[in-house]
């Protein structure tokens, strides 16, 4: 279950180990700090993975936005902000427009939480034709999966 | 939840999936990836043309086809374009396309974030190229843009500022895409796909994207520092900031080399095992070696600074040379897979096979340049230019073309022409080696890199002529590839089956091109028991009728 | 043993290892491409792992890596020690080198001699550093503007040259001759022509040069 977090964690640990050899070679402390900061970023990502696994478990993404105008707005905002560094701060006057679009679409583009994106079929062998998993078995599997999920959350089953 | 029994009220998919606005506001990871890959491929051709001008100028001594400063602009945009805008985006976007498919997921995690990544990348690319339109021309301080040269005092003009802004934006976008791919591989896998059943390619993207998250923010800091220094040029009269910039930059720029390499190790592993008709040999060893390789590659950046006189060379040399262990393990996997295989020499296989010895040249010379006493002599010479062209052009580019020929049918539903593909391959092999091998010699002869021209008496002429001839052949090869794609798309004569290569991984279980959510009623997700699920299925096919369906009914 | 000699030794060592590895892998690959082609009719192996083999192979690689690390680190230390020895020698010739966009200035500390140039395509515009044969020479390099690098290819001598920082290279010239030096760190518009010469002359001639400021 927590293997993903372990992969990230072990990887960050290996980085720390390599960092700690640096002082032996009397390297400029800045290099050490830089490496530790980067490891910190990876570790933070690992913590996020751990939290996500604990909270929502593993499994495919089921809640999807149906459009990505917010992404376009983010891109436009990035463009305006960086160009304002080059061509002058007045360009920032344009920034509110993509920002407003971004704020509006960020929520409105999402689908309601109980809406699934589409059919995710249960496994079936590919080259060999055989009947699909029947309704009963699927219901049973679902039930046990849900039970596991509830147990993980500490809810009564 | 994960049920399909109750039809749910969902908004109808936007009408006209093929329209431009549907593409540009998509949340489908395949389209996000194709937009990114398409942009990068187009820029590959553009930036490749710049290389042609560079080679034309260098063919003969004392040529001045372009002015010195234009030449400097050309190699800056060629180098930074290939790295920031072509190979790295392809390496990451390949994961955006393939990882959700390979882990049996209907979508990528946070698709809008991945799409924002594309827009930022596109914006960055446009900003960098807009430098050509400014009065003083594009940026011309090289792809690493050391201060003080890249400061406003020595490189005035908006071109350099635009370059800094563009690199910042593009790399920010790539970080976003990489994070979504990593999140998908770690947390959003489909039923039955455990971590140790992920294909080698998916594992390679895990290693890659861990490096992206750890090291790419350092480049953002470096670009921030350069931008700051353009406003306050006084900053770069102090050694502290100059050498500090080099650390920030190389802390990003060595890992990026492996970001441009690992995904293609994954690609080559997939292609080799598919066309060898067997599982990739040493899966677990390769997975571990990729992760160890990635971790070590975060600690080798100082080997770019051996000649600064301000770095602990022994440490960086130690970590760099140790990289040969994980690299060797991966090569063992390549070779062992081929040695026990039943080989079919289709075009993707040819590219993957050529990758093995050609990248090896880059890797072996990499050990040389990781050795301080050798690096003191060859750094900043054409030896280095040859070395990384062997890793990036003879290596990663061949990986890119292997991936291209391998997954083009999947992504478009069209087969590419096998005969043209072979021409493409052989021209590229000849061109690449004729173009880049003489550069080793040039470097040992004493030709510094970034030389706009040289004198007849320098003794560099013959090797440069040979190299230019090679470049022309290489360009012809790429042109054949372009013709191949254009004719395939234009005439649509060869529709691709779902699984044209007898592939092993989940993307071959779905249609070509895959449906919006990757697997549907007609193309359901097969059961996954190992990292080569379709091969398992084929092997079991003859042996038994049906196994216990409950085994597949379990969702996880 | 000279700095160039150390480079040659280690380069040759790594070149032979690299050559051997390249040949072994390429030959293996080619042989099995032929033997294992589909037409040869051998079925694909179903073996996916051989942990013992893989681990022992990795350990062997580690052995090679450690060997290379040790040998090359020793070579690096020899090189550094050699330079330290030169610097500490009582008869060392000290020269302050200033790099600027786009040429070099060499200022001898032993006498009033100093030389610079304009470094254009015409070799006559390049400065010539005159040094005595047999005595260690220390070049103390700093830059006036951007990062440059001093490189004398034939002597395997290179160091970056920074503003606000002094790097040093020490070397002995054991025979008379003229060597070409270049700037190897990209430094702007006229980087390609930022060349200079080093000329080693007998002690007597060097003394004359120091006194008069021009080689005999």
Short mmCIF file of N, CA and C in Angstrom, two decimals, chain A residues 50-57 153:
data_model
loop_
_atom_site.label_atom_id
_atom_site.label_comp_id
_atom_site.label_asym_id
_atom_site.label_seq_id
_atom_site.Cartn_x
_atom_site.Cartn_y
_atom_site.Cartn_z
N UNK A 50 2.43 9.99 0.63
CA UNK A 50 2.01 9.21 1.79
C UNK A 50 0.62 9.66 2.27
N UNK A 51 0.45 10.99 2.37
CA UNK A 51 -0.83 11.52 2.82
C UNK A 51 -1.94 11.11 1.85
N UNK A 52 -1.65 11.19 0.56
CA UNK A 52 -2.66 10.85 -0.43
C UNK A 52 -3.03 9.37 -0.35
N UNK A 53 -2.04 8.53 -0.14
CA UNK A 53 -2.32 7.09 -0.03
C UNK A 53 -3.19 6.83 1.19
N UNK A 54 -2.84 7.47 2.32
CA UNK A 54 -3.60 7.27 3.55
C UNK A 54 -5.03 7.75 3.40
N UNK A 55 -5.18 8.91 2.75
CA UNK A 55 -6.50 9.53 2.66
C UNK A 55 -7.38 8.84 1.64
N UNK A 56 -6.85 8.66 0.45
CA UNK A 56 -7.71 8.23 -0.63
C UNK A 56 -7.34 6.87 -1.20
N UNK A 57 -6.22 6.33 -0.75
CA UNK A 57 -5.82 5.02 -1.25
C UNK A 57 -5.30 5.10 -2.68
N UNK A 153 -10.14 3.56 6.54
CA UNK A 153 -10.50 4.87 7.09
C UNK A 153 -10.90 4.76 8.55
#
